[in-house]
Coordinates of C-alpha atoms in Angstrom, one line a residue:
Chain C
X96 CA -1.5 -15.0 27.6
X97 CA -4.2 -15.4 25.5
X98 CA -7.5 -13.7 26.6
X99 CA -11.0 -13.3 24.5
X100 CA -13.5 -10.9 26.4
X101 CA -17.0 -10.4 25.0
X102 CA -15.8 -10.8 21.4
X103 CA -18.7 -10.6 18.4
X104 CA -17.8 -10.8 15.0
X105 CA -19.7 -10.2 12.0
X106 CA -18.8 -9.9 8.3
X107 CA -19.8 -6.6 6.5
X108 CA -23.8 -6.3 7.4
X109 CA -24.4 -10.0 8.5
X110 CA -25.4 -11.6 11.3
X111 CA -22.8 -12.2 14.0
X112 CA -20.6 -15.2 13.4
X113 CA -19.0 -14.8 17.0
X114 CA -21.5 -14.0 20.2
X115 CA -19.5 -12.4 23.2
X116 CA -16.7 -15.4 23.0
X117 CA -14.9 -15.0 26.4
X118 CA -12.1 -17.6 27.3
X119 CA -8.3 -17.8 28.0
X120 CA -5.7 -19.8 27.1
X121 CA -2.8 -20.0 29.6
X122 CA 0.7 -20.9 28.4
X123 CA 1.2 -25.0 27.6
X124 CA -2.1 -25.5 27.5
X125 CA -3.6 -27.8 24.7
X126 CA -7.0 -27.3 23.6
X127 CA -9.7 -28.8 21.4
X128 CA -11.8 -26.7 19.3
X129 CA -15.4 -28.2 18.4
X130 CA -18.5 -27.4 16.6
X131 CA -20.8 -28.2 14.1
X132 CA -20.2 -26.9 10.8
X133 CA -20.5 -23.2 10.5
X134 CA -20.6 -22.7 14.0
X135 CA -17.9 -20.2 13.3
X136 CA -14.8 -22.4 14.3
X137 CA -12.6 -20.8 11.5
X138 CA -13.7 -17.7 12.0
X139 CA -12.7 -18.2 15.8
X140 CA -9.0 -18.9 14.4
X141 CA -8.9 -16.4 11.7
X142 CA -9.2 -13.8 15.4
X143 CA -6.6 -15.7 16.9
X144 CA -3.9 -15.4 13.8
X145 CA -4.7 -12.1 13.4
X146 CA -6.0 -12.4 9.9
X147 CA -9.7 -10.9 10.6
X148 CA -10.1 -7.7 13.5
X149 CA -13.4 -8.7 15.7
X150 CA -16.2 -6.6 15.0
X151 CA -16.7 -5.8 19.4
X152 CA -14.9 -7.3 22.7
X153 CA -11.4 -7.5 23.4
X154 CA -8.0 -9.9 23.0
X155 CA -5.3 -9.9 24.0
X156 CA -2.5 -11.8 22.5
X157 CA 0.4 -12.8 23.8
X158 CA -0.3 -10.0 26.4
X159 CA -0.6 -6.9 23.6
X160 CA -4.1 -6.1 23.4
X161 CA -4.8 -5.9 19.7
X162 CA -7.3 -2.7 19.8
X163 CA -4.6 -0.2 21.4
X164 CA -1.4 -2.3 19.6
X165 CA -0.1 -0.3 16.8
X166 CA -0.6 -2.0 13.2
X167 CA 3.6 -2.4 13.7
X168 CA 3.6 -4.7 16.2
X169 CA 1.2 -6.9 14.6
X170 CA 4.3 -9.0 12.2
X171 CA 6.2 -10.0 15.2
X172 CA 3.1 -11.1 17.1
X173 CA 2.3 -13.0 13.6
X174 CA 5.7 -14.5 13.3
X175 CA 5.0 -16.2 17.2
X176 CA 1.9 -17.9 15.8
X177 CA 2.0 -21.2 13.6
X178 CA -0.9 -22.0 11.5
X179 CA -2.2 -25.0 9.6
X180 CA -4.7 -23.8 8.0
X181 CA -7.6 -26.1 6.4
X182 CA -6.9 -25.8 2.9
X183 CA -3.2 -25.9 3.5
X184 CA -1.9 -22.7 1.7
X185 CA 1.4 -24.1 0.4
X186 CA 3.3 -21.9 -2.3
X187 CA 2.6 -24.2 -5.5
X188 CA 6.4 -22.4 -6.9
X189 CA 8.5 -23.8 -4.0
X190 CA 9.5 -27.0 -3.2
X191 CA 7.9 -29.2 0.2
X192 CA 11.0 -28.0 1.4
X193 CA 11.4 -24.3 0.6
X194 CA 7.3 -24.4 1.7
X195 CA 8.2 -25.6 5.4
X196 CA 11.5 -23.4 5.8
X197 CA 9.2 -20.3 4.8
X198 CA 8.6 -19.3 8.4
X199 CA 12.4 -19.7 8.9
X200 CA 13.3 -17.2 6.0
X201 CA 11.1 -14.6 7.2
X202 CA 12.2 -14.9 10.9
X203 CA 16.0 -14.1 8.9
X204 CA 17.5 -17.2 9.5
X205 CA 20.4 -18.2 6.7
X206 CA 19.7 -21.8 4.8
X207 CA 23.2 -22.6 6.2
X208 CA 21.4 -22.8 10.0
X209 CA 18.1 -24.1 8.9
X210 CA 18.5 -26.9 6.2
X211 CA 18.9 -29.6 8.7
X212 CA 16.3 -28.7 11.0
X213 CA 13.8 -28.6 8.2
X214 CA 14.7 -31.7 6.4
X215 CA 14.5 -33.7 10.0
X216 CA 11.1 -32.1 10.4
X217 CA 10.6 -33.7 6.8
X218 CA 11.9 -37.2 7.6
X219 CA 9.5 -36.7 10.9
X220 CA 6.2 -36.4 8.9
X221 CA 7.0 -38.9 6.7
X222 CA 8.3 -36.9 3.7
X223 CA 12.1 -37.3 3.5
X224 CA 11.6 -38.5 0.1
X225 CA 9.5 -35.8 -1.0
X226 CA 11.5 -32.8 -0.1
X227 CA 12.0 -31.5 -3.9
X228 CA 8.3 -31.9 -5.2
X229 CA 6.0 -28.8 -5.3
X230 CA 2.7 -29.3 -4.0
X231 CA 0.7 -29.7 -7.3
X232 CA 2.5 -33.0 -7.3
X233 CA 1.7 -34.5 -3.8
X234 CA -1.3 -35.6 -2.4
X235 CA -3.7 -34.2 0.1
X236 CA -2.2 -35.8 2.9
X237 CA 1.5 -35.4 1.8
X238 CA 0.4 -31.5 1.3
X239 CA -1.1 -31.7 4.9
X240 CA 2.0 -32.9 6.4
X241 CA 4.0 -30.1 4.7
X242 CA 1.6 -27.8 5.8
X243 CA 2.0 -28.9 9.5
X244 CA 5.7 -29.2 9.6
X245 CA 5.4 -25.1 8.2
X246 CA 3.6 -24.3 10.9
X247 CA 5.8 -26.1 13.4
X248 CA 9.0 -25.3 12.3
X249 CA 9.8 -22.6 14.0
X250 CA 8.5 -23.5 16.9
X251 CA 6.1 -21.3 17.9
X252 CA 4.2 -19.8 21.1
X253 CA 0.7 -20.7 19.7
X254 CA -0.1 -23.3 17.2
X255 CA -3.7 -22.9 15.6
X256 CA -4.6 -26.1 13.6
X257 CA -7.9 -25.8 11.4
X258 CA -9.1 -29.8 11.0
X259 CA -5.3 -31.1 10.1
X260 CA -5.9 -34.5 10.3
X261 CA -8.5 -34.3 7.7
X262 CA -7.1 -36.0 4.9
X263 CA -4.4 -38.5 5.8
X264 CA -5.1 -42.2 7.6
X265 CA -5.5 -43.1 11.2
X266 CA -1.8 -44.0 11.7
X267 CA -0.5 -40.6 10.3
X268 CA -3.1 -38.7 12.3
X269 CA -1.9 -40.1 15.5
X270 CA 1.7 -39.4 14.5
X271 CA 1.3 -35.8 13.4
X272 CA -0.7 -35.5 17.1
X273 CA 2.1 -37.2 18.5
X274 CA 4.1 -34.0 16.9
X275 CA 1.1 -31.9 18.6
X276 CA 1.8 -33.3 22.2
X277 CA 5.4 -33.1 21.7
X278 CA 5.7 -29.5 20.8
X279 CA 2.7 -28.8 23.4
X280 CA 5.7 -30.3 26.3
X281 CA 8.4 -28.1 25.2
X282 CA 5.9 -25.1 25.9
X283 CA 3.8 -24.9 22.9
X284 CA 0.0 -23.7 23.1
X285 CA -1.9 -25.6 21.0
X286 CA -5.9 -25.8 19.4
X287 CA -6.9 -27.6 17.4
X288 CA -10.1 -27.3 15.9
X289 CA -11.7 -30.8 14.7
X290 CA -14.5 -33.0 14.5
X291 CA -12.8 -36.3 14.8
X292 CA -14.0 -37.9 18.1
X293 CA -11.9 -40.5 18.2
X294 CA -8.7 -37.8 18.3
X295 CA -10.1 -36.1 21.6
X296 CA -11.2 -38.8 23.5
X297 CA -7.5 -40.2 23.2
X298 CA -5.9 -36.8 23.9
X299 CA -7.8 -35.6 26.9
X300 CA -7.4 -32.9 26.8
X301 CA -9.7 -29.3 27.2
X302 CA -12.3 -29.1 24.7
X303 CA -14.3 -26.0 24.0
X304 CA -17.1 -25.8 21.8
X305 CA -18.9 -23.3 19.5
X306 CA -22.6 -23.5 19.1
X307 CA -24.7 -21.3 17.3
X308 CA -21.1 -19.0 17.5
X309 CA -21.2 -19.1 21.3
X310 CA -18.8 -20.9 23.3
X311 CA -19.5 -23.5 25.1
X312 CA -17.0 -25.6 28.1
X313 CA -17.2 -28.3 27.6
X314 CA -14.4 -30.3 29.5
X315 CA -11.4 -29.1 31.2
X316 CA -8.2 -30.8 30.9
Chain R
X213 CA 19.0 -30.5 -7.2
X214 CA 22.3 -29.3 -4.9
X215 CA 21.5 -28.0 -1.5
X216 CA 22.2 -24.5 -2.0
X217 CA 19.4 -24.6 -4.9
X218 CA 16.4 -25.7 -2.8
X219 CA 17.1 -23.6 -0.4
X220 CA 16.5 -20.3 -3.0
X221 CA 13.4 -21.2 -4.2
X222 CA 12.4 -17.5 -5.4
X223 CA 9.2 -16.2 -3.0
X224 CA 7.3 -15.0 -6.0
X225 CA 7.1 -17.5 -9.0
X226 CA 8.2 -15.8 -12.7
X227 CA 5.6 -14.1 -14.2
X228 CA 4.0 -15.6 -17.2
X229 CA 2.5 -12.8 -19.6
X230 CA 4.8 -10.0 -18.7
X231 CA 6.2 -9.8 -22.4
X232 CA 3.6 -7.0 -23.4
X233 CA 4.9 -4.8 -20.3
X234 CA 8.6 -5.4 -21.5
X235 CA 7.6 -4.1 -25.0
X236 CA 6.5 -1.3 -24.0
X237 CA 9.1 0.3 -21.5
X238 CA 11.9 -1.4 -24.2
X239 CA 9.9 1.4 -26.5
X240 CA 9.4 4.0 -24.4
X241 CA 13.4 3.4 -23.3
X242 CA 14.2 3.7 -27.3
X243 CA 12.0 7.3 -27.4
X244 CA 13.7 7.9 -23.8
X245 CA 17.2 7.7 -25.9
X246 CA 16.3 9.4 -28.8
X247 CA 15.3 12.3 -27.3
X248 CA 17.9 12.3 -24.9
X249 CA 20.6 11.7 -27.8
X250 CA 18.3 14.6 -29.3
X251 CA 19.0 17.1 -26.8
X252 CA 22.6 16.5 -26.5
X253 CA 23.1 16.8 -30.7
X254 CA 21.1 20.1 -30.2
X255 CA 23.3 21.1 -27.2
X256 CA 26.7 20.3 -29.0
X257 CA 25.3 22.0 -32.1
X258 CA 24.3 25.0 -30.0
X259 CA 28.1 25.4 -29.0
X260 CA 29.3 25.2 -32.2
X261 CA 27.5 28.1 -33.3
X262 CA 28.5 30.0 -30.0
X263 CA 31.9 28.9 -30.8
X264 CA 31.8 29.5 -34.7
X265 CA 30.0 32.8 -34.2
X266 CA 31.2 34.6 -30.8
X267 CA 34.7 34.5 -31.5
X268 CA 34.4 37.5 -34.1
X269 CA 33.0 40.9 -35.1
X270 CA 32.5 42.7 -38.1
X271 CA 32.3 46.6 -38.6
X272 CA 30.4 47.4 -41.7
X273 CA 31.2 51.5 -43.0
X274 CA 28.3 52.9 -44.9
X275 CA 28.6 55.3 -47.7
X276 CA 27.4 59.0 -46.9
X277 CA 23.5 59.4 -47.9
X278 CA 24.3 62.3 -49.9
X279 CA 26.7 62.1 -52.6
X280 CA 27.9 65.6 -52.3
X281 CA 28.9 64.7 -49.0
X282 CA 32.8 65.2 -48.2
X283 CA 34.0 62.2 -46.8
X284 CA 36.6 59.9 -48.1
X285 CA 35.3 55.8 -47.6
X286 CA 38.9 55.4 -47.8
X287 CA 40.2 57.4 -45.3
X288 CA 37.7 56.4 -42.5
X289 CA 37.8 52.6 -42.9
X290 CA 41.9 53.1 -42.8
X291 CA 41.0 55.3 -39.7
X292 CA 38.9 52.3 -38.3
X293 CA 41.4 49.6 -39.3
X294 CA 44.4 51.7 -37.0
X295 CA 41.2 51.7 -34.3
X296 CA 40.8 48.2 -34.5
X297 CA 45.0 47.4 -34.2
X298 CA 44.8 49.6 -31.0
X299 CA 41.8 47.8 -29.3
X300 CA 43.1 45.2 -27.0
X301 CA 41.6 41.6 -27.8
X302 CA 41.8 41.6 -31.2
X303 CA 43.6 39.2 -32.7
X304 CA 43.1 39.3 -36.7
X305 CA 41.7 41.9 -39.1
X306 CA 40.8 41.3 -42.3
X307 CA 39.7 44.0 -44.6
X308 CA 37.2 42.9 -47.5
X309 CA 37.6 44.6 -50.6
X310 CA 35.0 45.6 -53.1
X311 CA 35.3 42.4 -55.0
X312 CA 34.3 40.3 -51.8
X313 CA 31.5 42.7 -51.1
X314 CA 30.6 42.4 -54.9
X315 CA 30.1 38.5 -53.9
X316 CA 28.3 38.6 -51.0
X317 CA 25.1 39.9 -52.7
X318 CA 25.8 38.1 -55.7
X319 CA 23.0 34.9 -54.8
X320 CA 20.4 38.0 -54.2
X321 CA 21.5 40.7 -57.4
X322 CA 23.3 38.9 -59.3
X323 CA 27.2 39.9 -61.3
X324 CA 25.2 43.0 -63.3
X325 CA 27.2 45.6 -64.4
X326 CA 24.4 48.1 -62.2
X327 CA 25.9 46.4 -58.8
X328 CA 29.0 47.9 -58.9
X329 CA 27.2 51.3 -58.9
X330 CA 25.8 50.4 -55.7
X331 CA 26.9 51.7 -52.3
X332 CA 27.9 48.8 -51.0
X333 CA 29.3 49.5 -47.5
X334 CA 33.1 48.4 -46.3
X335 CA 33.9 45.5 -44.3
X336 CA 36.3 44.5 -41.9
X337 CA 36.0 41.6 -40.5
X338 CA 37.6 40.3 -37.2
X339 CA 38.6 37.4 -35.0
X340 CA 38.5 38.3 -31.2
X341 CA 41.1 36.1 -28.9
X342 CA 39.3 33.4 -27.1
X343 CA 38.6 34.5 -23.5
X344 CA 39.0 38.3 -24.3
X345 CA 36.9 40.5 -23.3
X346 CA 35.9 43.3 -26.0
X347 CA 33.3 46.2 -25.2
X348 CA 31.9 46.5 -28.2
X349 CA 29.6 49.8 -27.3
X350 CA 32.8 51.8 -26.3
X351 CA 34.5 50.6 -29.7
X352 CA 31.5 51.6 -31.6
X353 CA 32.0 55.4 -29.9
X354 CA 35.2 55.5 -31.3
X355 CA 34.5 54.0 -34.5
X356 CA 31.9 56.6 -35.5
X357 CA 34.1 59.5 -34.3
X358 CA 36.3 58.0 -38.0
X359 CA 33.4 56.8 -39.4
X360 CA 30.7 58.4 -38.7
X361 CA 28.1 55.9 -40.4
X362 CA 29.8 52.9 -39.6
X363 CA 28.1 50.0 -37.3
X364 CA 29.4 47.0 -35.3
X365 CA 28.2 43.9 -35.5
X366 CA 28.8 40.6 -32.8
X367 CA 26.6 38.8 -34.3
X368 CA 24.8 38.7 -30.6
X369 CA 21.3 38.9 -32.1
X370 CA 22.3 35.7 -34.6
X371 CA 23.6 33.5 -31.6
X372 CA 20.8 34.7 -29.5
X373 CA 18.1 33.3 -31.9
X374 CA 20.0 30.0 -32.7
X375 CA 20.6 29.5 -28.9
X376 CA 16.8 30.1 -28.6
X377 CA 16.1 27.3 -30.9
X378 CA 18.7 25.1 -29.7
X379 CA 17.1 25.8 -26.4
X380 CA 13.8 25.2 -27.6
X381 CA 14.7 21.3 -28.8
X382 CA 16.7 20.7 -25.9
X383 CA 13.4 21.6 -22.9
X384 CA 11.0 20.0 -25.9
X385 CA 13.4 16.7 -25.5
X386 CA 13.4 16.9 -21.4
X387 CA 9.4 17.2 -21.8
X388 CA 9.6 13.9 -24.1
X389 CA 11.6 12.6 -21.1
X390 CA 9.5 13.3 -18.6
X391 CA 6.4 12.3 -20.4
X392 CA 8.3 9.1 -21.2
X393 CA 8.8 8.6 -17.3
X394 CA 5.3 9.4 -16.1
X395 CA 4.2 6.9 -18.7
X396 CA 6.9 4.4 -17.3
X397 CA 5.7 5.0 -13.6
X398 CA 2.1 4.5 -14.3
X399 CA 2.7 1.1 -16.5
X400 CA 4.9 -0.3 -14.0
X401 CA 2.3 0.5 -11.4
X402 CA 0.1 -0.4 -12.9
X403 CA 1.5 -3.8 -13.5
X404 CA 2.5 -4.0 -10.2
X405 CA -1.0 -3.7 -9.1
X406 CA -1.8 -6.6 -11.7
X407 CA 1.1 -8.5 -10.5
X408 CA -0.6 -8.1 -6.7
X409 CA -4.0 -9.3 -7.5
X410 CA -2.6 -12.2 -9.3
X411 CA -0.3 -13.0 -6.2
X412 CA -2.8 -11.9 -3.8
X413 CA -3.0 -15.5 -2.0
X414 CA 1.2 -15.4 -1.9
X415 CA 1.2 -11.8 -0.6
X416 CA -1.7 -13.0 1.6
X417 CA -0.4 -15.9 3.2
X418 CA 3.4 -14.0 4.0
X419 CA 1.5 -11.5 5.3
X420 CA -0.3 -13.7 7.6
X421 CA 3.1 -15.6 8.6
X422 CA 4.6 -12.3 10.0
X423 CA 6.6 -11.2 6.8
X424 CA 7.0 -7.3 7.0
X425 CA 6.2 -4.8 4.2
X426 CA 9.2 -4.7 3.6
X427 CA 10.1 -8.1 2.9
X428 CA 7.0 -8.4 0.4
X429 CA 7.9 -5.5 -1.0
X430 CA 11.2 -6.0 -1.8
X431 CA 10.3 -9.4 -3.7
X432 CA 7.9 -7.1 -6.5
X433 CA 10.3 -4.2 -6.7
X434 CA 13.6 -6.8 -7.3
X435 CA 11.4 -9.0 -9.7
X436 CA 10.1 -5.0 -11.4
X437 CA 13.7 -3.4 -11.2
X438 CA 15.2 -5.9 -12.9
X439 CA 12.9 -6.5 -16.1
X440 CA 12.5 -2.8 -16.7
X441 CA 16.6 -2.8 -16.1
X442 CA 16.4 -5.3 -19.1
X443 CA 13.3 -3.8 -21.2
X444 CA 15.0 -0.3 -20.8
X445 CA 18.3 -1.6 -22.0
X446 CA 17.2 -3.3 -25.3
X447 CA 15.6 0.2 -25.8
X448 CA 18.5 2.7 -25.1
X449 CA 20.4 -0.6 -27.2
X450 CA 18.4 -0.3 -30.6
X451 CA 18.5 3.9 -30.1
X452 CA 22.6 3.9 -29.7
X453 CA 22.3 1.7 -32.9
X454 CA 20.3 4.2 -34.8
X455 CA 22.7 7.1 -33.5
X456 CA 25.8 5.0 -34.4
X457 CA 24.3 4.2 -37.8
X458 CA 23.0 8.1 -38.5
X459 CA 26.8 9.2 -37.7
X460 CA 28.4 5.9 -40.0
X461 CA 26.0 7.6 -43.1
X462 CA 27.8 10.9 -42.5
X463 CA 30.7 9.3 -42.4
X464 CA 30.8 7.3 -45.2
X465 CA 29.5 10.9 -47.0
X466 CA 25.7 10.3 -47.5
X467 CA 23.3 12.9 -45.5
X468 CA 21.1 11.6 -43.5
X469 CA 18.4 14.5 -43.3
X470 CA 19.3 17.3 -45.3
X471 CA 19.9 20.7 -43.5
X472 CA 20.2 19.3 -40.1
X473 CA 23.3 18.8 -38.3
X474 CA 25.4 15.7 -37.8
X475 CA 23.0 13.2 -36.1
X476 CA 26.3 10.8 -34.9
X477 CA 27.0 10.6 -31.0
X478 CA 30.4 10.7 -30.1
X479 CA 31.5 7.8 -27.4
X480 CA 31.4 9.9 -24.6
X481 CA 27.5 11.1 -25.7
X482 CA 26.6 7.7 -25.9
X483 CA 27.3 6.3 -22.9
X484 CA 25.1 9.3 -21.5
X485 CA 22.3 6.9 -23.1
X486 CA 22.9 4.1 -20.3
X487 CA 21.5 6.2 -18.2
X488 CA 18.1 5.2 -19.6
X489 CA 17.7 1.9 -17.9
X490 CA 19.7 3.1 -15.0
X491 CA 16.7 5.8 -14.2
X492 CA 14.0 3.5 -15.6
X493 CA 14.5 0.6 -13.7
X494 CA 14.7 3.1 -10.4
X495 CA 11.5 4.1 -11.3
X496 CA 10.2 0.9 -11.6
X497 CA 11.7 0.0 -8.0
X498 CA 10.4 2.8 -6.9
X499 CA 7.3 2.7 -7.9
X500 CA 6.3 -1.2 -7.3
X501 CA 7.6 -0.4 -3.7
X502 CA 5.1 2.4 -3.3
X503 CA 2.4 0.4 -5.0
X504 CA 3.2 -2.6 -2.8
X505 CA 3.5 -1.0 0.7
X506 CA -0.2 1.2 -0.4
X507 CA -2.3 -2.5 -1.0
X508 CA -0.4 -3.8 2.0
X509 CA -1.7 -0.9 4.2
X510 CA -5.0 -2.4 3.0
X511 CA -5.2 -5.3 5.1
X512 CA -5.5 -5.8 8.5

């Protein structure tokens, strides 16, 4: 469903970021993303939610491949992905909740069909109390659960995580993986980039790591 | 907070800042109205002269260049006054005698005893019913064969000019107009543009969720439409103000500018000046839509 062939990527007249990348990721599958720092992780992701064209190679998403797709079809391919991305994004104007039912609005849905569903999701992360404050007033982890309850909302085919259990303790990191795995069983395709061992060695799952922006196997699942 | 509240949390947040955009459309909506209002007092006045002016005809009779010549001023402009009954369309006929005359050119020669020595020619003057068609060439034929130097005049070459002027204000006023809405179109775009940039991680982020042009757009050109809607009105507002107090001046018998004509707008006139922030705040939608979808295309 997903497929990377021989993809470089390079911004403006740099050096490549991304060296012929080639992998797959089949429907259900949940996969680890490693790599040092500036090994081009993000930019890996930033392919994958179509934010960033590649610079060479080929991908197919979702089984449209993106060089012959017309610009068009590029919202509802968009709309299938959920993102948390590292530095959260969250609309500083809306509340936690107006933040997470954001993917819902845009998909059409009325607030009549989506409140509940979003302020379970709330209670799920641990915010059910914080539904009315904007992010400016929450903490980093409290804006990091919002931010992963928007991308999972909606329940999407692909869920891209950039490091989201960077900011919040041990307990809510295994809880908001819990979510992960959860999600993942109902038919969700998830990576997650990271660098916290101690996360990967308890998920077992696939790992694939970016050196030097080259991909690396490094265990199946 | 109820329910129904959280769940309308407005995509873009209010604009801070935006006061120094609504000044100036609420101006350019005032010059909008007062040029508008300008080329419908310069219409109306337009008719009035048609009205006051094409309705009749006057038939001057000259005295004879020679003296010695044999021909009775009397006789002919009787003979033109039976011409006149007989021509259909006519509907009064008023003859002006010598004293009139005498008072016409009175302002230019004053009452001198030397004026009545003057061969001042005959008038008759004459209303024409409304909708009736007179050919004036074919009456003056007839006319000279009574009067052989006598001349009709329909005052064509008077409404002709005074049209032309009328004209004149009215195209200068829909050239204010369209000035006006080029200058509206570019400041709205050009706030728009601004408005962009300083949502650019908002616009991003939609973009990135799947939100269409469309949706995007439609959340600048509501939040544009609107506050022109509401600049735009203020402006037409203060300018059917300045109407409605030119025409209360005339009406309480002082003249507002000397020599023109009423400035007052009439009820119906007035309401003419909503259309201001009607057509403003289209152009606003219209352009912050165009402005939106072009820096959409932008990215990928």
């Amino acid at each position: 469903m997903i497929r990377f062939e021989n993809v470089g990527m390079r911004y403006g007249p740099g050096p490549e970021v991304l060296r012929d990348v080639t992998f797959q990721l089949e429907p259900g599958t949940f996969t680890f993303l490693t790599g040092p720092s500036g090994a081009g992780k993000s930019t890996l992701l930033k392919l994958l939610y179509l934010a960033e064209p590649p610079s060479r190679g080929l991908i197919t998403i979702f089984g449209t491949d993106l060089a012959t797709a017309r610009r068009s079809a590029f919202p509802a391919l968009r709309r299938r992905i959920g993102v948390v991305f590292q530095d959260f994004r969250l609309l500083s104007h809306l509340s936690a909740f107006d933040n997470v039912a954001l993917p819902l609005r845009l998909a059409g849905r009325k607030p009549e069909d989506y409140a509940h569903d979003v302020e379970e999701l709330l209670n799920w992360v641990g915010l059910g109390d914080r539904m009315n404050a904007k992010p400016p007033t929450l903490s980093g982890g409290e804006q990091q659960r919002v931010a992963i309850a928007r991308a999972v909302v909606g329940q999407p085919d692909l869920l891209l995580a950039d490091e989201p259990t960077g900011n919040v303790d041990p307990e809510i990191a295994q809880r908001l993986i819990r979510l992960f795995g959860e999600l993942n069983r109902l038919g969700t395709t998830v990576l997650i980039a990271t660098h916290d061992r101690s996360l990967i060695e308890r998920a077992r799952a696939r790992e694939m790591r970016l050196v030097d922006g080259r991909l690396v196997e490094l265990r199946r699942a | 907070m109820s329910e129904k509240e959280r769940v309308r949390g407005r995509i873009l947040p209010r604009e801070k800042g935006a006061a120094p955009l609504d000044v100036v459309i609420g101006v350019m909506a005032f010059l909008a109205a007062l040029a508008l209002g300008a080329s419908m007092l310069a219409n109306r006045q337009a008719e009035g002269w048609r009205e006051g002016l094409s309705g009749r005809l006057t038939v001057q009779i000259l005295q004879p260049d020679h003296p010695t010549a044999k021909r009775d001023m009397q006789t002919e402009t009787k003979a033109a006054l039976d011409i006149l009954r007989d021509t259909p369309g006519i509907l009064t006929i008023t003859e002006m005698s010598d004293a009139d005359a005498a008072k016409l050119v009175e302002p230019w020669l004053g009452t001198d005893a030397l004026v009545k020595d003057l061969p001042l020619p005959r008038l008759i003057d004459a209303t024409i019913e409304p909708g009736a068609h007179v050919n004036f060439a074919e009456l003056q034929t007839r006319l000279q064969t009574v009067a052989p130097d006598s001349n009709v005049d329909d005052h064509t070459r008077w409404i002709a000019r005074l049209q032309g002027l009328a004209n004149t204000i009215i195209y200068a006023a829909y050239a204010v107009l369209l000035l006006i809405a080029l200058a509206t179109a570019a400041a709205v775009s050009f706030a728009t543009r601004a408005g962009l940039e300083a949502h650019h991680d908002i616009v991003a982020l939609l973009h990135q969720m799947g939100a269409h042009s469309g949706f995007i757009a439609r959340a600048f050109e509501w939040h544009y439409l609107v506050s022109t809607f509401a600049a735009s009105a203020v402006g037409a507002g203060f300018a059917a103000v300045t109407f409605l107090l030119a025409g209360g001046l005339e009406f309480a018998g002082v003249e507002a500018v000397p020599f023109l004509p009423p400035l007052g707008l009439n009820p119906q006139e007035l309401a003419w000046l909503l259309a201001v922030p009607v057509v403003s705040g289209l152009i606003a939608w219209v352009t912050a839509r165009l402005s939106v979808l072009a820096a959409l295309r932008e990215i990928y």
